[in-house]
Structures are given as structure tokens and as C-alpha cells.
mmCIF file of C-alpha atoms in Angstrom:
data_model
loop_
_atom_site.group_PDB
_atom_site.id
_atom_site.type_symbol
_atom_site.label_atom_id
_atom_site.label_comp_id
_atom_site.label_asym_id
_atom_site.label_seq_id
_atom_site.Cartn_x
_atom_site.Cartn_y
_atom_site.Cartn_z
ATOM 1 C CA MET A 1 -49.478 3.099 -58.785
ATOM 2 C CA SER A 2 -47.397 0.724 -56.870
ATOM 3 C CA GLY A 3 -48.349 -2.857 -56.006
ATOM 4 C CA ILE A 4 -48.875 -2.063 -52.461
ATOM 5 C CA ALA A 5 -51.093 0.932 -53.086
ATOM 6 C CA ILE A 6 -53.272 -1.166 -55.545
ATOM 7 C CA TYR A 7 -53.397 -3.969 -52.881
ATOM 8 C CA ILE A 8 -54.598 -1.501 -50.176
ATOM 9 C CA TYR A 9 -56.876 0.421 -52.375
ATOM 10 C CA THR A 10 -58.480 -2.872 -53.763
ATOM 11 C CA LEU A 11 -58.853 -4.190 -50.195
ATOM 12 C CA SER A 12 -60.716 -1.128 -49.076
ATOM 13 C CA ILE A 13 -62.948 -1.013 -51.870
ATOM 14 C CA MET A 14 -63.903 -4.620 -51.809
ATOM 15 C CA TYR A 15 -64.753 -4.499 -48.275
ATOM 16 C CA LEU A 16 -66.792 -1.117 -48.223
ATOM 17 C CA THR A 17 -68.644 -2.645 -51.292
ATOM 18 C CA ALA A 18 -69.428 -5.660 -49.376
ATOM 19 C CA GLY A 19 -70.057 -3.828 -46.118
ATOM 20 C CA SER A 20 -69.277 -6.963 -44.035
ATOM 21 C CA LEU A 21 -67.161 -10.300 -44.304
ATOM 22 C CA ASP A 22 -70.421 -12.197 -44.521
ATOM 23 C CA ASN A 23 -71.605 -10.101 -47.513
ATOM 24 C CA PHE A 24 -68.202 -10.584 -49.004
ATOM 25 C CA VAL A 25 -68.671 -14.246 -49.066
ATOM 26 C CA ILE A 26 -72.071 -14.247 -50.781
ATOM 27 C CA SER A 27 -71.282 -11.304 -53.171
ATOM 28 C CA ARG A 28 -71.354 -12.741 -56.637
ATOM 29 C CA PHE A 29 -70.537 -9.240 -58.055
ATOM 30 C CA ILE A 30 -67.262 -8.915 -56.176
ATOM 31 C CA SER A 31 -66.352 -12.486 -57.012
ATOM 32 C CA CYS A 32 -67.198 -12.129 -60.591
ATOM 33 C CA SER A 33 -65.409 -8.590 -60.688
ATOM 34 C CA HIS A 34 -62.308 -10.208 -59.243
ATOM 35 C CA ALA A 35 -62.313 -13.077 -61.788
ATOM 36 C CA VAL A 36 -62.982 -10.951 -64.798
ATOM 37 C CA GLY A 37 -60.982 -8.016 -63.784
ATOM 38 C CA THR A 38 -57.826 -10.072 -62.943
ATOM 39 C CA CYS A 39 -58.050 -11.928 -66.315
ATOM 40 C CA PHE A 40 -58.358 -8.594 -68.076
ATOM 41 C CA LEU A 41 -55.344 -7.225 -66.202
ATOM 42 C CA VAL A 42 -53.267 -10.336 -67.056
ATOM 43 C CA LEU A 43 -54.401 -10.345 -70.721
ATOM 44 C CA ILE A 44 -53.279 -6.782 -71.103
ATOM 45 C CA GLN A 45 -49.889 -7.545 -69.229
ATOM 46 C CA CYS A 46 -50.646 -5.234 -66.218
ATOM 47 C CA ASP A 47 -49.090 -7.892 -63.975
ATOM 48 C CA THR A 48 -48.425 -5.804 -60.911
ATOM 49 C CA ALA A 49 -51.983 -4.645 -60.773
ATOM 50 C CA ALA A 50 -53.388 -8.245 -61.396
ATOM 51 C CA LEU A 51 -51.423 -9.710 -58.614
ATOM 52 C CA SER A 52 -52.000 -6.910 -56.290
ATOM 53 C CA TYR A 53 -55.815 -7.068 -56.990
ATOM 54 C CA SER A 54 -56.020 -10.760 -56.674
ATOM 55 C CA LEU A 55 -54.052 -10.874 -53.549
ATOM 56 C CA ALA A 56 -56.268 -8.269 -52.045
ATOM 57 C CA TYR A 57 -59.236 -10.516 -52.978
ATOM 58 C CA PHE A 58 -57.891 -13.759 -51.495
ATOM 59 C CA THR A 59 -56.805 -11.777 -48.164
ATOM 60 C CA LEU A 60 -60.444 -10.733 -47.464
ATOM 61 C CA ASP A 61 -61.527 -14.331 -48.698
ATOM 62 C CA LEU A 62 -59.237 -16.101 -46.258
ATOM 63 C CA ILE A 63 -60.732 -14.073 -43.225
ATOM 64 C CA ALA A 64 -64.305 -14.397 -44.415
ATOM 65 C CA GLN A 65 -63.774 -18.255 -45.084
ATOM 66 C CA ILE A 66 -62.084 -18.779 -41.639
ATOM 67 C CA LYS A 67 -64.984 -17.043 -40.013
ATOM 68 C CA LYS A 68 -67.425 -19.350 -41.889
ATOM 69 C CA ARG A 69 -65.265 -22.420 -41.059
ATOM 70 C CA ASN A 70 -65.220 -23.412 -44.650
ATOM 71 C CA LEU A 71 -61.789 -25.493 -44.655
ATOM 72 C CA LEU A 72 -61.537 -26.034 -48.611
ATOM 73 C CA TRP A 73 -62.234 -22.477 -49.446
ATOM 74 C CA SER A 74 -59.924 -21.263 -46.658
ATOM 75 C CA PHE A 75 -57.320 -23.559 -48.036
ATOM 76 C CA HIS A 76 -57.669 -22.187 -51.422
ATOM 77 C CA ALA A 77 -57.241 -18.624 -50.311
ATOM 78 C CA LEU A 78 -54.198 -19.474 -48.005
ATOM 79 C CA ILE A 79 -52.628 -21.114 -51.164
ATOM 80 C CA SER A 80 -53.135 -18.065 -53.135
ATOM 81 C CA ILE A 81 -52.036 -15.630 -50.421
ATOM 82 C CA ILE A 82 -48.766 -17.824 -50.214
ATOM 83 C CA GLY A 83 -48.158 -18.227 -54.056
ATOM 84 C CA LEU A 84 -49.205 -14.863 -55.330
ATOM 85 C CA PRO A 85 -46.463 -12.792 -53.581
ATOM 86 C CA THR A 86 -43.806 -15.216 -54.869
ATOM 87 C CA ALA A 87 -44.906 -14.158 -58.383
ATOM 88 C CA PHE A 88 -43.245 -10.727 -57.619
ATOM 89 C CA LEU A 89 -39.907 -12.409 -57.279
ATOM 90 C CA PRO A 90 -37.994 -11.184 -60.460
ATOM 91 C CA VAL A 91 -37.294 -14.636 -61.924
ATOM 92 C CA LEU A 92 -41.041 -15.423 -61.735
ATOM 93 C CA TYR A 93 -42.163 -12.093 -62.707
ATOM 94 C CA GLN A 94 -40.202 -12.076 -65.732
ATOM 95 C CA ARG A 95 -41.391 -15.287 -66.835
ATOM 96 C CA ARG A 96 -44.956 -14.025 -66.277
ATOM 97 C CA ALA A 97 -46.101 -16.371 -63.411
ATOM 98 C CA VAL A 98 -49.220 -14.204 -63.351
ATOM 99 C CA ARG A 99 -50.614 -16.281 -66.179
ATOM 100 C CA TYR A 100 -51.775 -18.738 -63.441
ATOM 101 C CA LEU A 101 -54.654 -16.164 -62.642
ATOM 102 C CA LEU A 102 -56.240 -17.011 -66.029
ATOM 103 C CA ALA A 103 -57.658 -19.992 -64.293
ATOM 104 C CA GLU A 104 -60.134 -17.529 -62.943
ATOM 105 C CA ILE A 105 -61.997 -17.449 -66.301
ATOM 106 C CA SER A 106 -64.155 -20.328 -65.232
ATOM 107 C CA THR A 107 -65.411 -18.541 -61.966
ATOM 108 C CA PRO A 108 -68.186 -16.404 -63.703
ATOM 109 C CA PHE A 109 -69.722 -19.486 -65.144
ATOM 110 C CA TYR A 110 -69.587 -21.177 -61.755
ATOM 111 C CA LEU A 111 -71.406 -18.215 -60.426
ATOM 112 C CA LEU A 112 -73.911 -18.446 -63.182
ATOM 113 C CA VAL A 113 -74.575 -22.230 -62.420
ATOM 114 C CA LYS A 114 -75.050 -21.495 -58.836
ATOM 115 C CA THR A 115 -77.592 -18.689 -59.863
ATOM 116 C CA THR A 116 -79.323 -20.473 -62.710
ATOM 117 C CA LYS A 117 -79.046 -24.011 -62.301
ATOM 118 C CA ASN A 118 -78.993 -23.890 -66.187
ATOM 119 C CA PRO A 119 -77.575 -27.159 -67.772
ATOM 120 C CA VAL A 120 -75.957 -25.362 -70.643
ATOM 121 C CA ALA A 121 -74.206 -22.995 -68.382
ATOM 122 C CA PHE A 122 -73.102 -26.114 -66.309
ATOM 123 C CA GLY A 123 -71.731 -27.601 -69.351
ATOM 124 C CA ILE A 124 -69.863 -24.468 -70.255
ATOM 125 C CA PHE A 125 -68.604 -24.136 -66.633
ATOM 126 C CA ALA A 126 -67.422 -27.845 -66.465
ATOM 127 C CA PHE A 127 -65.369 -27.346 -69.870
ATOM 128 C CA LEU A 128 -63.900 -23.984 -68.955
ATOM 129 C CA PHE A 129 -63.004 -25.440 -65.438
ATOM 130 C CA PHE A 130 -61.405 -28.368 -67.132
ATOM 131 C CA VAL A 131 -59.522 -26.386 -69.726
ATOM 132 C CA CYS A 132 -58.504 -23.278 -67.303
ATOM 133 C CA ARG A 133 -57.730 -25.405 -64.181
ATOM 134 C CA VAL A 134 -56.955 -29.013 -65.052
ATOM 135 C CA LEU A 135 -55.061 -28.464 -68.174
ATOM 136 C CA TRP A 136 -53.949 -24.726 -67.904
ATOM 137 C CA ILE A 137 -52.005 -25.019 -64.549
ATOM 138 C CA PRO A 138 -49.669 -27.920 -65.569
ATOM 139 C CA TYR A 139 -49.089 -26.014 -68.960
ATOM 140 C CA VAL A 140 -47.858 -22.874 -67.200
ATOM 141 C CA THR A 141 -45.899 -24.948 -64.647
ATOM 142 C CA ILE A 142 -43.682 -26.324 -67.394
ATOM 143 C CA ASP A 143 -41.901 -22.750 -67.445
ATOM 144 C CA PHE A 144 -41.325 -22.794 -63.985
ATOM 145 C CA SER A 145 -40.126 -26.453 -63.378
ATOM 146 C CA ASP A 146 -36.671 -25.297 -62.256
ATOM 147 C CA GLN A 147 -38.257 -23.140 -59.307
ATOM 148 C CA GLY A 148 -38.719 -25.762 -56.619
ATOM 149 C CA PHE A 149 -39.806 -23.453 -53.806
ATOM 150 C CA PHE A 150 -42.448 -22.121 -56.036
ATOM 151 C CA LEU A 151 -43.985 -25.382 -57.159
ATOM 152 C CA LEU A 152 -45.225 -26.425 -53.598
ATOM 153 C CA PRO A 153 -48.105 -23.918 -53.478
ATOM 154 C CA VAL A 154 -48.715 -24.508 -57.205
ATOM 155 C CA CYS A 155 -49.072 -28.303 -56.604
ATOM 156 C CA ALA A 156 -51.132 -27.896 -53.535
ATOM 157 C CA TRP A 157 -53.452 -25.473 -55.632
ATOM 158 C CA TYR A 158 -53.524 -27.836 -58.623
ATOM 159 C CA ALA A 159 -54.327 -30.712 -56.335
ATOM 160 C CA LEU A 160 -57.557 -28.784 -54.904
ATOM 161 C CA ASN A 161 -58.571 -27.883 -58.510
ATOM 162 C CA VAL A 162 -58.448 -31.585 -59.591
ATOM 163 C CA TYR A 163 -60.393 -32.566 -56.367
ATOM 164 C CA TRP A 164 -62.953 -30.015 -57.194
ATOM 165 C CA PHE A 165 -63.093 -30.973 -60.885
ATOM 166 C CA LEU A 166 -63.889 -34.632 -59.695
ATOM 167 C CA GLN A 167 -66.678 -33.366 -57.828
ATOM 168 C CA ILE A 168 -68.315 -31.816 -60.983
#
């Protein structure tokens, strides 16, 4: 299945599962499915599927967050929508820029903390967020230091993640 077909299929399924943009934003199932599914696809090297799946998620997320007037989450989705398609460029695809998506590993634990308020879950989330977002993003970026155009959305995304980490 091509990346475009996966994108359209995923977009449709996510929207139909949520039923509305309001439900999409609050659906922990969809958010967790995106995070776990994307990471799984990256780990088994289904890069086109991972990028298309994530792009579909962030397309709906951007629309929903703009509707809610949530500036930071809208910015996060916009950066993702700008950055993800560039990962399809041959020089980035061959170097597996898709590895950035492994930052999503912390998302299920964020959702668990929001649901349970459990201090152990919070500790796991804070640790994973630090490793997967504050350390992992610069580590992967080293492979792309010669790709100036690609670094702008990555730097914006990294700054947002550091800001969020400081809020923890």
C-alpha cells in the first residue's frame, strides 16, 4: 500500500473512530494507538507506513487543536506536518529520519499519568520523556547535521519538547 493510501485510510479510520474533532482530542485510545503503532512501525522498519500513519494523526490533531484554540498543541501538530513529509525525501528516507518518531514512546505514560495521577507512572513518564525527547532528538539529529532545510522544524520541535520537559 502506498504512503498516500495509508494516509487517507488512517485519516478516515481515526476520524470515524472518534466521531468528531472534539472526541478526537480527548480520545486516549486514539492518541495511545498512534504512539504505540507508530513506534512499532518504526522498529520493524515499515517507514512509509509509520510516516503516513503519523502524518494522518497530526493532520486531524492540527484541525482539532486549532478548533480548541490550543496554541502549543497546534504548534506541535503544525511542526509535525511540516517535518514529517520531508522525511520522505530520498536523502532523509535512506538515513531513516523516521527514527524521530520513537519520541512518541513517552506518550502512553503521559496518558496514564493524566488518567491515574499515580506518582510511579509520573516518574516513568518523566524519565521516558527526558530520554525519548530531550536526549533522543539531538542524538538522531547528528545524522542530519548536513541537511539545513530539515533542521528548522526539528529545532522548533526540540525547543517545544524542552519547554514541556521544564514544565514537568
